[in-house]
Short mmCIF file of C-alpha atoms (C1' of nucleotides) in Angstrom, two decimals:
data_model
loop_
_atom_site.label_atom_id
_atom_site.label_comp_id
_atom_site.label_asym_id
_atom_site.label_seq_id
_atom_site.Cartn_x
_atom_site.Cartn_y
_atom_site.Cartn_z
CA MET A 215 0.00 0.00 0.00
CA LEU A 216 0.94 3.60 0.40
CA ASN A 217 4.31 4.12 1.95
CA MET A 218 3.28 7.14 3.94
CA ARG A 219 6.07 9.35 5.11
CA SER A 220 5.68 10.81 8.55
CA ALA A 221 3.63 13.94 8.72
CA PRO A 222 5.54 17.22 8.50
CA ALA A 223 7.26 17.60 11.84
CA ALA A 224 6.76 20.71 13.89
CA GLU A 225 10.51 21.06 14.33
CA ASP A 226 10.57 24.33 12.43
CA SER A 227 8.98 26.75 14.82
CA THR A 228 10.47 29.99 13.58
CA ALA A 229 8.10 32.82 12.89
CA ARG A 230 8.65 32.31 9.18
CA ALA A 231 7.41 28.72 9.32
CA ARG A 232 4.61 29.61 11.69
CA ILE A 233 3.38 32.22 9.26
CA ARG A 234 3.70 29.88 6.29
CA ASP A 235 1.74 27.15 8.05
CA ALA A 236 -0.94 29.59 9.15
CA ALA A 237 -1.20 30.72 5.55
CA VAL A 238 -1.47 27.17 4.19
CA LEU A 239 -4.24 26.45 6.67
CA ARG A 240 -6.19 29.60 6.02
CA PHE A 241 -5.73 29.48 2.23
CA SER A 242 -6.85 25.85 2.21
CA ARG A 243 -10.03 26.67 4.11
CA GLU A 244 -11.02 30.02 2.67
CA GLY A 245 -9.18 30.33 -0.60
CA PHE A 246 -6.49 32.65 -1.85
CA GLY A 247 -8.52 35.78 -1.28
CA THR A 248 -7.85 35.58 2.44
CA SER A 249 -6.34 38.82 3.66
CA LEU A 250 -2.78 39.13 4.82
CA ARG A 251 -4.01 40.60 8.08
CA THR A 252 -6.09 37.51 8.79
CA ILE A 253 -3.11 35.24 8.26
CA ALA A 254 -0.90 37.47 10.37
CA GLN A 255 -3.41 37.34 13.17
CA ASP A 256 -3.61 33.55 12.92
CA ALA A 257 0.15 33.39 13.23
CA GLY A 258 0.23 35.83 16.13
CA VAL A 259 2.34 38.43 14.34
CA SER A 260 1.81 41.72 12.57
CA ALA A 261 1.01 42.03 8.89
CA ALA A 262 4.22 44.00 8.44
CA LEU A 263 6.23 41.05 9.72
CA VAL A 264 4.64 38.78 7.15
CA VAL A 265 5.75 41.19 4.44
CA HIS A 266 9.14 41.49 6.11
CA HIS A 267 9.67 37.73 5.86
CA PHE A 268 8.12 37.02 2.48
CA GLY A 269 8.38 40.33 0.63
CA SER A 270 4.70 40.52 -0.21
CA LYS A 271 1.49 38.55 -0.14
CA ASP A 272 2.48 37.02 -3.46
CA GLY A 273 5.80 36.03 -1.96
CA LEU A 274 3.99 34.33 0.88
CA ARG A 275 1.86 32.41 -1.56
CA GLN A 276 4.93 31.41 -3.53
CA ALA A 277 6.54 30.07 -0.38
CA CYS A 278 3.41 28.07 0.44
CA ASP A 279 3.31 26.71 -3.12
CA GLU A 280 6.89 25.48 -2.93
CA HIS A 281 6.42 23.97 0.49
CA VAL A 282 3.25 22.06 -0.33
CA LEU A 283 4.57 20.85 -3.67
CA ALA A 284 7.78 19.60 -2.09
CA VAL A 285 5.90 17.67 0.56
CA ILE A 286 3.45 16.10 -1.82
CA ARG A 287 6.15 15.18 -4.32
CA ASP A 288 7.84 13.36 -1.51
CA GLN A 289 5.04 10.85 -1.14
CA LYS A 290 5.10 7.43 -2.69
CA ARG A 291 2.34 6.93 -5.13
CA GLU A 292 -0.80 4.90 -5.07
CA ALA A 293 -2.62 6.17 -8.08
CA LEU A 294 -5.78 4.09 -8.09
CA GLY A 295 -7.94 2.59 -5.38
CA PRO A 296 -11.48 2.62 -4.08
CA SER A 297 -11.63 6.41 -4.32
CA GLY A 298 -10.48 6.31 -7.92
CA PRO A 299 -7.75 8.50 -9.35
CA THR A 300 -7.66 10.70 -6.25
CA GLU A 301 -6.42 7.85 -4.12
CA MET A 302 -3.19 9.46 -3.03
CA LEU A 303 -4.78 12.63 -1.73
CA ALA A 304 -7.45 10.49 -0.11
CA ARG A 305 -4.85 8.58 1.83
CA MET A 306 -3.09 11.74 2.90
CA ALA A 307 -6.30 13.30 4.08
CA GLU A 308 -6.78 10.43 6.50
CA LEU A 309 -4.13 12.02 8.70
CA ASP A 310 -5.40 15.18 10.26
CA GLU A 311 -2.12 16.99 10.13
CA TRP A 312 -1.97 16.49 6.37
CA ALA A 313 -5.40 17.86 5.72
CA PRO A 314 -4.32 21.50 5.26
CA LEU A 315 -1.76 20.46 2.65
CA VAL A 316 -4.36 18.44 0.81
CA GLY A 317 -6.81 21.31 1.03
CA TYR A 318 -4.17 23.68 -0.26
CA ALA A 319 -3.42 21.41 -3.20
CA LEU A 320 -7.11 21.24 -4.05
CA ARG A 321 -7.47 25.01 -3.84
CA SER A 322 -4.46 25.39 -6.11
CA MET A 323 -5.88 23.02 -8.71
CA GLN A 324 -9.11 24.96 -8.68
CA ALA A 325 -7.30 28.25 -9.12
CA GLY A 326 -5.06 27.02 -11.92
CA GLY A 327 -1.57 28.31 -12.62
CA ASP A 328 1.87 26.77 -12.41
CA LEU A 329 1.37 24.98 -9.13
CA ALA A 330 -1.85 23.40 -10.33
CA ARG A 331 -0.11 22.14 -13.43
CA ALA A 332 2.76 20.83 -11.34
CA PHE A 333 0.34 18.89 -9.14
CA LEU A 334 -1.55 17.43 -12.05
CA ASP A 335 1.63 16.51 -13.90
CA HIS A 336 2.85 14.76 -10.79
CA PHE A 337 -0.37 12.85 -10.24
CA ALA A 338 -0.77 11.97 -13.92
CA ALA A 339 2.77 10.61 -14.08
CA ASP A 340 2.03 8.45 -11.07
CA ALA A 341 -1.21 7.25 -12.63
CA GLU A 342 0.54 6.42 -15.88
CA GLU A 343 3.13 4.33 -14.13
CA TYR A 344 0.51 2.53 -12.12
CA LEU A 345 -1.64 1.85 -15.17
CA ARG A 346 1.30 0.45 -17.14
CA GLU A 347 2.04 -1.91 -14.29
CA GLY A 348 -1.58 -2.94 -14.20
CA VAL A 349 -1.59 -3.59 -17.92
CA ALA A 350 1.56 -5.68 -17.58
CA ALA A 351 -0.02 -7.60 -14.70
CA GLY A 352 -3.17 -8.19 -16.70
CA THR A 353 -5.54 -6.39 -14.32
CA ILE A 354 -6.02 -3.26 -16.47
CA LEU A 355 -7.00 -3.12 -20.10
CA PRO A 356 -4.41 -1.64 -22.50
CA SER A 357 -5.09 1.72 -24.12
CA ARG A 358 -4.29 3.11 -27.54
CA ASP A 359 -2.68 6.09 -25.82
CA GLU A 360 -1.47 5.38 -22.31
CA VAL A 361 -0.34 8.93 -21.67
CA ALA A 362 -3.62 10.53 -22.66
CA ARG A 363 -5.56 7.96 -20.66
CA ALA A 364 -3.58 8.51 -17.49
CA ARG A 365 -3.91 12.23 -17.92
CA HIS A 366 -7.62 12.13 -18.52
CA LEU A 367 -8.35 9.78 -15.64
CA THR A 368 -6.43 12.10 -13.34
CA VAL A 369 -8.20 15.22 -14.55
CA MET A 370 -11.56 13.46 -14.34
CA GLY A 371 -10.90 12.21 -10.84
CA TYR A 372 -9.76 15.52 -9.39
CA GLY A 373 -12.17 17.55 -11.46
CA ALA A 374 -15.14 15.56 -10.21
CA PHE A 375 -13.97 15.86 -6.65
CA LEU A 376 -13.41 19.59 -6.87
CA LEU A 377 -16.82 20.15 -8.42
CA ASP A 378 -18.43 18.02 -5.74
CA ILE A 379 -16.79 20.17 -3.08
CA ALA A 380 -17.98 23.33 -4.78
CA LEU A 381 -21.53 22.00 -4.92
CA HIS A 382 -21.58 20.69 -1.36
CA PRO A 383 -19.00 22.55 0.73
CA PRO A 384 -17.88 20.64 3.83
CA GLU A 385 -19.52 21.79 7.04
CA ASP A 386 -16.20 21.47 8.78
CA PRO A 387 -13.38 22.43 6.42
CA ALA A 388 -10.94 20.74 8.76
CA ASP A 389 -12.59 17.34 8.42
CA LEU A 390 -11.54 16.34 4.93
CA ARG A 391 -11.66 12.72 5.95
CA ALA A 392 -15.37 12.76 6.66
CA TYR A 393 -15.93 14.56 3.40
CA LEU A 394 -14.02 11.95 1.44
CA HIS A 395 -16.00 9.15 3.02
CA GLY A 396 -19.24 10.82 2.06
CA TYR A 397 -17.95 11.35 -1.46
CA LEU A 398 -17.00 7.72 -1.77
CA GLU A 399 -20.43 6.62 -0.62
CA ARG A 400 -22.06 8.77 -3.25
CA THR A 401 -19.75 7.94 -6.11
CA GLY A 402 -18.15 4.58 -5.38
CA LEU A 403 -20.75 2.45 -7.12
CA PRO A 404 -21.09 4.39 -10.38
CA ALA A 405 -17.32 4.80 -10.55
CA MET A 406 -16.73 1.10 -10.04
CA GLU A 407 -19.37 0.20 -12.58
CA LEU A 408 -17.86 2.53 -15.14
CA PHE A 409 -14.32 1.28 -14.56
CA THR A 410 -15.47 -2.33 -14.70
CA GLN A 411 -17.86 -2.47 -17.60
CA GLY A 412 -17.90 0.93 -19.25
CA LEU A 413 -21.12 2.52 -20.36
CA PHE A 414 -21.96 1.41 -23.91
CA THR A 415 -23.14 -2.07 -24.79
CA ASP A 416 -20.97 -2.26 -27.88
CA ARG A 417 -18.06 -0.49 -29.46
CA SER A 418 -19.91 1.31 -32.20
CA MET A 419 -19.29 4.78 -30.75
CA LEU A 420 -15.63 4.06 -30.16
CA ASP A 421 -15.36 2.81 -33.72
CA ALA A 422 -17.19 5.87 -35.01
CA TYR A 423 -14.84 8.06 -33.04
CA LEU A 424 -11.79 6.27 -34.35
CA MET A 425 -13.09 6.65 -37.90
CA TYR A 426 -13.64 10.34 -37.14
CA VAL A 427 -9.98 10.76 -36.26
CA THR A 428 -8.97 8.89 -39.44
CA ASP A 429 -7.85 5.89 -37.46
CA PRO A 430 -9.49 2.75 -38.75
CA PRO A 431 -10.75 0.35 -36.10
CA ALA A 432 -7.91 -1.78 -34.81
CA GLU A 433 -8.03 -5.52 -35.41
CA ALA A 434 -8.29 -6.18 -31.64
CA MET B 99 -30.04 16.02 -32.60
CA LEU B 100 -30.20 19.02 -30.40
CA ASN B 101 -33.25 21.12 -30.94
CA MET B 102 -31.50 24.40 -30.49
CA ARG B 103 -33.66 27.36 -29.70
CA SER B 104 -32.68 30.58 -31.33
CA ALA B 105 -30.06 32.57 -29.51
CA PRO B 106 -31.33 35.16 -27.06
CA ALA B 107 -32.68 37.96 -29.21
CA ALA B 108 -31.41 41.47 -28.74
CA GLU B 109 -34.96 42.82 -28.51
CA ASP B 110 -34.48 43.94 -24.95
CA SER B 111 -32.21 46.94 -25.28
CA THR B 112 -33.09 48.79 -22.10
CA ALA B 113 -30.28 49.91 -19.91
CA ARG B 114 -31.21 47.22 -17.44
CA ALA B 115 -30.71 44.45 -19.98
CA ARG B 116 -27.61 46.07 -21.38
CA ILE B 117 -26.09 46.12 -17.92
CA ARG B 118 -27.12 42.55 -17.22
CA ASP B 119 -25.60 41.31 -20.48
CA ALA B 120 -22.40 43.25 -19.88
CA ALA B 121 -22.23 41.65 -16.46
CA VAL B 122 -22.79 38.14 -17.79
CA LEU B 123 -20.04 38.67 -20.32
CA ARG B 124 -17.53 40.11 -17.90
CA PHE B 125 -18.32 37.62 -15.11
CA SER B 126 -17.98 34.76 -17.57
CA ARG B 127 -14.54 35.94 -18.66
CA GLU B 128 -13.01 37.20 -15.46
CA GLY B 129 -15.03 35.65 -12.66
CA PHE B 130 -17.30 37.07 -10.02
CA GLY B 131 -14.67 39.30 -8.50
CA THR B 132 -15.03 41.75 -11.39
CA SER B 133 -15.72 45.20 -10.06
CA LEU B 134 -19.04 46.91 -10.47
CA ARG B 135 -17.26 49.89 -12.01
CA THR B 136 -15.82 47.70 -14.76
CA ILE B 137 -19.22 46.31 -15.63
CA ALA B 138 -20.77 49.78 -15.57
CA GLN B 139 -18.10 51.01 -17.94
CA ASP B 140 -18.68 48.07 -20.27
CA ALA B 141 -22.37 48.91 -20.32
CA GLY B 142 -21.70 52.61 -20.86
CA VAL B 143 -23.41 53.76 -17.66
CA SER B 144 -22.38 54.86 -14.22
CA ALA B 145 -21.84 52.51 -11.31
CA ALA B 146 -24.62 54.30 -9.44
CA LEU B 147 -27.08 53.42 -12.20
CA VAL B 148 -26.20 49.75 -11.89
CA VAL B 149 -27.03 49.94 -8.20
CA HIS B 150 -30.15 51.94 -8.99
CA HIS B 151 -31.42 49.16 -11.26
CA PHE B 152 -30.34 46.10 -9.32
CA GLY B 153 -30.07 47.34 -5.72
CA SER B 154 -26.50 46.19 -5.24
CA LYS B 155 -23.76 44.15 -6.84
CA ASP B 156 -25.31 41.06 -5.29
CA GLY B 157 -28.62 42.02 -6.83
CA LEU B 158 -26.96 42.26 -10.21
CA ARG B 159 -25.47 38.84 -9.80
CA GLN B 160 -28.82 37.44 -8.76
CA ALA B 161 -30.39 38.87 -11.90
CA CYS B 162 -27.68 37.32 -14.04
CA ASP B 163 -28.14 33.97 -12.28
CA GLU B 164 -31.87 33.95 -12.97
CA HIS B 165 -31.44 35.01 -16.56
CA VAL B 166 -28.79 32.43 -17.42
CA LEU B 167 -30.60 29.64 -15.62
CA ALA B 168 -33.87 30.43 -17.39
CA VAL B 169 -32.21 30.41 -20.80
CA ILE B 170 -30.34 27.18 -20.23
CA ARG B 171 -33.36 25.44 -18.75
CA ASP B 172 -35.17 26.33 -21.92
CA GLN B 173 -32.93 24.17 -24.05
CA LYS B 174 -33.78 20.69 -25.14
CA ARG B 175 -31.36 18.15 -23.87
CA GLU B 176 -28.74 16.09 -25.54
CA ALA B 177 -26.96 14.65 -22.58
CA LEU B 178 -24.33 12.46 -24.17
CA GLY B 179 -22.31 12.67 -27.35
CA PRO B 180 -18.75 12.82 -28.59
CA SER B 181 -17.84 15.39 -25.95
CA GLY B 182 -19.25 13.20 -23.21
CA PRO B 183 -21.58 14.40 -20.48
CA THR B 184 -20.95 18.06 -21.35
CA GLU B 185 -22.59 17.65 -24.72
CA MET B 186 -25.31 20.19 -24.21
CA LEU B 187 -23.03 23.00 -23.22
CA ALA B 188 -20.72 21.99 -26.05
CA ARG B 189 -23.52 22.42 -28.55
CA MET B 190 -24.48 25.77 -27.13
CA ALA B 191 -20.92 26.99 -27.22
CA GLU B 192 -20.86 26.42 -30.98
CA LEU B 193 -22.91 29.57 -31.36
CA ASP B 194 -20.91 32.62 -30.53
CA GLU B 195 -23.75 34.52 -29.00
CA TRP B 196 -24.31 31.75 -26.50
CA ALA B 197 -20.73 31.59 -25.37
CA PRO B 198 -21.07 34.15 -22.55
CA LEU B 199 -24.00 32.20 -21.10
CA VAL B 200 -22.01 29.00 -21.25
CA GLY B 201 -19.02 30.71 -19.72
CA TYR B 202 -21.22 32.12 -16.98
CA ALA B 203 -22.66 28.69 -16.22
CA LEU B 204 -19.16 27.24 -15.98
CA ARG B 205 -18.03 30.03 -13.67
CA SER B 206 -21.07 29.43 -11.50
CA MET B 207 -20.38 25.72 -11.21
CA GLN B 208 -16.84 26.46 -10.21
CA ALA B 209 -17.97 28.94 -7.58
CA GLY B 210 -20.64 26.67 -6.12
CA GLY B 211 -23.83 27.88 -4.49
CA ASP B 212 -27.48 27.60 -5.40
CA LEU B 213 -27.09 28.36 -9.07
CA ALA B 214 -24.36 25.78 -9.47
CA ARG B 215 -26.56 23.18 -7.86
CA ALA B 216 -29.46 24.19 -10.06
CA PHE B 217 -27.34 23.73 -13.17
CA LEU B 218 -26.02 20.37 -12.09
CA ASP B 219 -29.45 19.15 -11.07
CA HIS B 220 -30.76 20.17 -14.46
CA PHE B 221 -27.97 18.50 -16.38
CA ALA B 222 -28.04 15.38 -14.24
CA ALA B 223 -31.79 15.01 -14.73
CA ASP B 224 -31.28 15.28 -18.47
CA ALA B 225 -28.50 12.71 -18.34
CA GLU B 226 -30.62 10.33 -16.31
CA GLU B 227 -33.45 10.50 -18.81
CA TYR B 228 -31.11 9.99 -21.70
CA LEU B 229 -29.39 7.03 -20.05
CA ARG B 230 -32.71 5.34 -19.26
CA GLU B 231 -33.69 5.67 -22.88
CA GLY B 232 -30.36 4.22 -23.92
CA VAL B 233 -30.77 1.31 -21.56
CA ALA B 234 -34.25 0.66 -22.94
CA ALA B 235 -32.89 0.86 -26.48
CA GLY B 236 -30.08 -1.55 -25.64
CA THR B 237 -27.21 0.84 -26.42
CA ILE B 238 -26.28 1.58 -22.80
CA LEU B 239 -25.58 -0.91 -20.04
CA PRO B 240 -27.98 -0.88 -17.08
CA SER B 241 -26.76 0.33 -13.72
CA ARG B 242 -27.54 -0.72 -10.18
CA ASP B 243 -28.33 2.89 -9.37
CA GLU B 244 -29.38 4.94 -12.37
CA VAL B 245 -29.72 8.16 -10.43
CA ALA B 246 -26.25 7.98 -8.89
CA ARG B 247 -24.73 7.04 -12.23
CA ALA B 248 -26.30 9.93 -14.08
CA ARG B 249 -25.25 12.29 -11.33
CA HIS B 250 -21.70 11.03 -11.24
CA LEU B 251 -21.24 11.09 -15.00
CA THR B 252 -22.45 14.67 -15.04
CA VAL B 253 -20.18 15.77 -12.22
CA MET B 254 -17.25 13.93 -13.80
CA GLY B 255 -17.87 15.47 -17.19
CA TYR B 256 -18.20 19.05 -15.99
CA GLY B 257 -15.58 18.67 -13.30
CA ALA B 258 -13.00 17.43 -15.77
CA PHE B 259 -13.81 20.24 -18.15
CA LEU B 260 -13.58 22.93 -15.46
CA LEU B 261 -10.28 21.60 -14.21
CA ASP B 262 -8.94 21.46 -17.75
CA ILE B 263 -9.88 25.11 -18.20
CA ALA B 264 -8.20 26.05 -14.94
CA LEU B 265 -5.03 24.25 -15.99
CA HIS B 266 -4.98 25.61 -19.51
CA PRO B 267 -6.93 28.87 -19.65
CA PRO B 268 -8.16 29.75 -23.14
CA GLU B 269 -6.06 32.34 -24.91
CA ASP B 270 -9.21 33.96 -26.19
CA PRO B 271 -11.94 33.71 -23.55
CA ALA B 272 -14.50 34.52 -26.23
CA ASP B 273 -13.63 31.51 -28.32
CA LEU B 274 -15.13 28.69 -26.31
CA ARG B 275 -15.68 26.73 -29.48
CA ALA B 276 -12.00 26.45 -30.26
CA TYR B 277 -11.34 25.48 -26.69
CA LEU B 278 -13.90 22.71 -26.77
CA HIS B 279 -12.44 21.31 -29.95
CA GLY B 280 -9.01 21.22 -28.39
CA TYR B 281 -10.44 19.56 -25.31
CA LEU B 282 -12.13 16.93 -27.40
CA GLU B 283 -8.92 16.17 -29.27
CA ARG B 284 -7.11 15.65 -26.02
CA THR B 285 -9.76 13.64 -24.24
CA GLY B 286 -11.94 12.04 -26.87
CA LEU B 287 -10.00 8.82 -27.18
CA PRO B 288 -9.51 8.01 -23.50
CA ALA B 289 -13.12 8.96 -22.78
CA MET B 290 -14.42 6.75 -25.58
CA GLU B 291 -12.24 3.87 -24.49
CA LEU B 292 -13.42 4.19 -20.90
CA PHE B 293 -17.09 4.41 -21.88
CA THR B 294 -16.73 1.50 -24.25
CA GLN B 295 -14.66 -1.02 -22.38
CA GLY B 296 -14.05 0.33 -18.86
CA LEU B 297 -10.66 0.09 -17.25
CA PHE B 298 -10.35 -3.24 -15.41
CA THR B 299 -9.97 -6.58 -17.14
CA ASP B 300 -12.37 -8.28 -14.78
CA ARG B 301 -14.96 -7.42 -12.22
CA SER B 302 -12.99 -8.32 -9.13
CA MET B 303 -12.77 -4.73 -7.88
CA LEU B 304 -16.45 -4.10 -8.49
CA ASP B 305 -17.25 -7.29 -6.62
CA ALA B 306 -14.93 -6.30 -3.80
CA TYR B 307 -16.60 -2.93 -3.63
CA LEU B 308 -20.05 -4.47 -3.59
CA MET B 309 -18.99 -6.79 -0.80
CA TYR B 310 -17.63 -3.76 1.03
CA VAL B 311 -21.04 -2.09 0.91
CA THR B 312 -22.67 -5.33 2.13
CA ASP B 313 -24.20 -5.97 -1.23
CA PRO B 314 -23.31 -9.44 -2.47
CA PRO B 315 -22.36 -9.66 -6.16
CA ALA B 316 -25.48 -9.80 -8.30
CA GLU B 317 -26.14 -12.89 -10.40
CA ALA B 318 -25.65 -10.93 -13.66
"C1'" DG C 129 30.13 50.86 25.58
"C1'" DC C 130 28.98 51.17 20.71
"C1'" DC C 131 27.44 49.41 16.47
"C1'" DC C 132 25.06 46.31 13.64
"C1'" DG C 133 21.69 42.97 12.34
"C1'" DC C 134 17.52 40.81 13.20
"C1'" DG C 135 12.88 40.36 14.78
"C1'" DC C 136 9.09 42.89 15.41
"C1'" DT C 137 5.50 46.65 15.97
"C1'" DG C 138 1.77 50.38 15.24
"C1'" DA C 139 0.59 53.89 12.40
"C1'" DA C 140 0.12 55.76 8.11
"C1'" DC C 141 -0.31 55.67 3.07
"C1'" DA C 142 -2.47 54.92 -1.37
"C1'" DA C 143 -5.61 52.48 -3.98
"C1'" DG C 144 -9.78 50.21 -4.94
"C1'" DC C 145 -14.30 48.82 -3.77
"C1'" DG C 146 -19.55 48.92 -3.03
"C1'" DT C 147 -22.65 52.13 -1.74
"C1'" DT C 148 -24.99 56.63 -0.74
"C1'" DT C 149 -26.13 61.35 -1.65
"C1'" DA C 150 -27.59 65.32 -4.03
"C1'" DG C 151 -28.67 66.84 -8.12
"C1'" DT C 152 -30.12 67.30 -13.43
"C1'" DA C 153 -32.92 66.20 -17.42
"C1'" DT C 154 -36.94 64.34 -19.53
"C1'" DG C 155 -41.58 62.78 -20.21
"C1'" DC C 156 -46.22 62.19 -18.65
"C1'" DT C 157 -50.46 63.42 -16.27
"C1'" DG C 158 -53.97 66.30 -14.10
"C1'" DC D 38 -47.90 74.92 -15.60
"C1'" DA D 39 -46.68 72.07 -11.58
"C1'" DG D 40 -45.79 67.82 -9.70
"C1'" DC D 41 -44.28 63.27 -10.05
"C1'" DA D 42 -41.72 59.36 -11.74
"C1'" DT D 43 -37.94 57.67 -14.16
"C1'" DA D 44 -33.33 57.54 -15.99
"C1'" DC D 45 -29.08 59.05 -15.06
"C1'" DT D 46 -24.81 61.41 -13.20
"C1'" DA D 47 -20.52 62.93 -10.42
"C1'" DA D 48 -18.85 63.23 -6.12
"C1'" DA D 49 -18.38 61.71 -1.71
"C1'" DC D 50 -18.41 58.30 1.97
"C1'" DG D 51 -16.71 54.50 4.71
"C1'" DC D 52 -14.32 50.43 4.59
"C1'" DT D 53 -10.77 47.02 3.41
"C1'" DT D 54 -6.49 45.82 1.51
"C1'" DG D 55 -1.40 45.37 0.58
"C1'" DT D 56 2.37 47.94 1.48
"C1'" DT D 57 5.61 51.40 3.47
"C1'" DC D 58 7.68 53.91 7.20
"C1'" DA D 59 9.72 54.98 11.49
"C1'" DG D 60 10.90 53.19 15.46
"C1'" DC D 61 11.95 49.84 19.60
"C1'" DG D 62 14.21 45.92 21.87
"C1'" DC D 63 17.54 42.38 22.04
"C1'" DG D 64 21.73 39.86 21.30
"C1'" DG D 65 26.30 39.39 19.54
"C1'" DG D 66 30.79 41.03 18.20
"C1'" DC D 67 34.55 44.21 18.64
#
DNA sequence: GCCCGCGCTGAACAAGCGTTTAGTATGCTG
DNA sequence: CAGCATACTAAACGCTTGTTCAGCGCGGGC
């Protein structure tokens, strides 16, 4: 299963880290429109000190981006499981101290930009590797384009999750775990059905699509 | 195919409508943080007149919500096609004068709230009807929970699309059509493969999941 | 002791925002 | 004609925000 590294230790208790962590938490819960003054208050410092340490609000966000990306990149991958393509984030969210990082990553994906792309690239690469192994092991069907498939599954998985959050915001933003369980209850069956049997009874639409892209139906 | 109503006529040229349309356009392109002054300028009026007509910025947004929802609810449904569960919006986006409405709907879904839920409920209901017809016609596999499936397909379709937009914002926000074509090129194949054949080579994970939810594997 | 660097603060600044206020112009009705 | 309603405006108001400024306190090195 997931080789989960220990949660980020609280060994770094300088004001700089305190501010950064307060920012990650607040940004993850309320979005990137949160005011600098709110974050400063959370961290128990003045707004001017935040700017002193990070140069500006943008600088603070940049520092949070780098921190969260580094931590998440450090995790071993488990790209597919009962929660679908979002399995890795789901596992991380099971540990309370990881929840702000997960929330921050989700906020970033929603907002777009370089960090979002970095996250998705990371997750898609993991998914691709996992799918290739599954194909080799005979548990996953081969695809005509493994890269595009991995990419699309990842975007679908996170996209669906993000939209679900937007539609039904968690009552307690801190309890990502409960939210994920509810999400799995709602979506587990249709997702499993789709992954297991697909949707169409025959391959006529796939064939039509392949004809459309000037690729004749493959012999298989 | 889609029975497309005519695009919203420009018969309503009062200042009120002009303001509302300017707001829909600007909100769809730049999000709901757009300032009232910007919208007023677009409409060629003062900010005070906007407030005079709509009571407040929130009132303006409410009016836009109602307008866009009414127009979209008026469309006949085509819930599934080559672009997947987002087929209806895809068809609407083919007409340039509909693009701001489509963009507004997408922004609303991303933002969450009542309007987002109204849109998703509408689309999911359409999808459910369409899927039931497909099942009856023998082109679509039956599901153990038709409602959940329709819902999930809809959320997946729109969620993936929204995330794709966030990751790769259109160069020209007005040209939704070009964006959709690019999206279809990137995702058409993996989506068709998934809908046609699923992902797993056998049904062991579906069975495991069904056991997990205390539902023994069905005879079929 | 003096100087420097660092951590830190409260107050002030400048800009932008949604909203309110006071007023003008026009058309309609009695 | 006067009064009213409607459409519309520019200016002002009050608030929030990110940022800048001037200053204090402490510790370390010479």
